[in-house]
């Protein structure tokens, strides 16, 4: 993710019913950031990952096989 300024980033994984499956907060730097999330515990299916930074919020969907 790209952060406009340093701060805390929150990542939330939800299933298609909106149930929160995972939540994680991490420090982010200004500019490009990356993280590797171990989501092996999730059952196969469609999920939504929301990344919230101090200046923006973006949701993407992904398929756990």
Short mmCIF file of C-alpha atoms in Angstrom, two decimals:
data_model
loop_
_atom_site.label_atom_id
_atom_site.label_comp_id
_atom_site.label_asym_id
_atom_site.label_seq_id
_atom_site.Cartn_x
_atom_site.Cartn_y
_atom_site.Cartn_z
CA UNK A 1 0.00 0.00 0.00
CA UNK A 2 1.04 3.58 -0.47
CA UNK A 3 0.73 5.88 2.51
CA UNK A 4 0.69 9.65 2.17
CA UNK A 5 2.39 10.14 5.54
CA UNK A 6 3.84 8.00 8.34
CA UNK A 7 1.36 6.61 10.84
CA UNK A 8 -0.60 3.52 11.80
CA UNK A 9 -2.21 1.31 9.16
CA UNK A 10 -5.05 -1.03 10.01
CA UNK A 11 -5.83 -4.11 7.93
CA UNK A 12 -9.17 -5.86 8.29
CA UNK A 13 -10.23 -9.11 6.60
CA UNK A 14 -13.97 -9.78 6.38
CA UNK A 15 -15.96 -12.60 4.82
CA UNK A 16 -18.79 -11.98 2.36
CA UNK A 17 -21.28 -11.64 5.23
CA UNK A 18 -19.23 -8.82 6.79
CA UNK A 19 -17.91 -10.91 9.68
CA UNK A 20 -14.44 -9.80 10.74
CA UNK A 21 -11.99 -12.70 10.40
CA UNK A 22 -8.72 -10.88 11.05
CA UNK A 23 -7.49 -7.46 12.13
CA UNK A 24 -3.94 -6.16 12.32
CA UNK A 25 -2.31 -2.79 12.95
CA UNK A 26 1.19 -1.86 11.88
CA UNK A 27 3.33 1.22 11.53
CA UNK A 28 3.64 2.58 8.00
CA UNK A 29 6.17 4.85 6.38
CA UNK A 30 5.45 7.60 3.92
CA UNK A 31 5.37 6.05 0.43
CA UNK A 32 5.33 2.37 -0.51
CA UNK A 33 4.77 -0.20 2.27
CA UNK A 34 4.31 -3.95 2.21
CA UNK A 35 3.34 -6.75 4.55
CA UNK A 36 2.96 -10.51 4.34
CA UNK A 37 -0.16 -11.75 6.10
CA UNK A 38 -0.39 -15.43 7.07
CA UNK A 39 -4.04 -16.22 6.42
CA UNK A 40 -3.72 -20.02 6.30
CA UNK A 41 -6.38 -20.30 9.02
CA UNK A 42 -9.11 -18.90 6.72
CA UNK A 43 -11.54 -21.35 5.17
CA UNK A 44 -11.64 -21.38 1.36
CA UNK A 45 -13.85 -18.63 -0.02
CA UNK A 46 -14.15 -14.98 -0.99
CA UNK A 47 -12.90 -12.30 1.44
CA UNK A 48 -12.43 -8.54 1.55
CA UNK A 49 -9.26 -6.84 2.76
CA UNK A 50 -9.62 -3.23 3.90
CA UNK A 51 -6.47 -1.16 4.37
CA UNK A 52 -6.98 2.01 6.39
CA UNK A 53 -4.22 4.61 6.65
CA UNK A 54 -4.36 8.06 8.18
CA UNK A 55 -5.31 9.54 4.81
CA UNK A 56 -7.20 6.84 2.94
CA UNK A 57 -9.19 3.63 2.99
CA UNK A 58 -9.19 0.98 0.28
CA UNK A 59 -10.95 -2.38 0.04
CA UNK A 60 -9.97 -5.21 -2.28
CA UNK A 61 -11.38 -8.69 -2.56
CA UNK A 62 -9.43 -11.92 -2.71
CA UNK A 63 -10.11 -15.62 -2.99
CA UNK A 64 -8.68 -18.06 -0.44
CA UNK A 65 -8.35 -21.46 -2.12
#
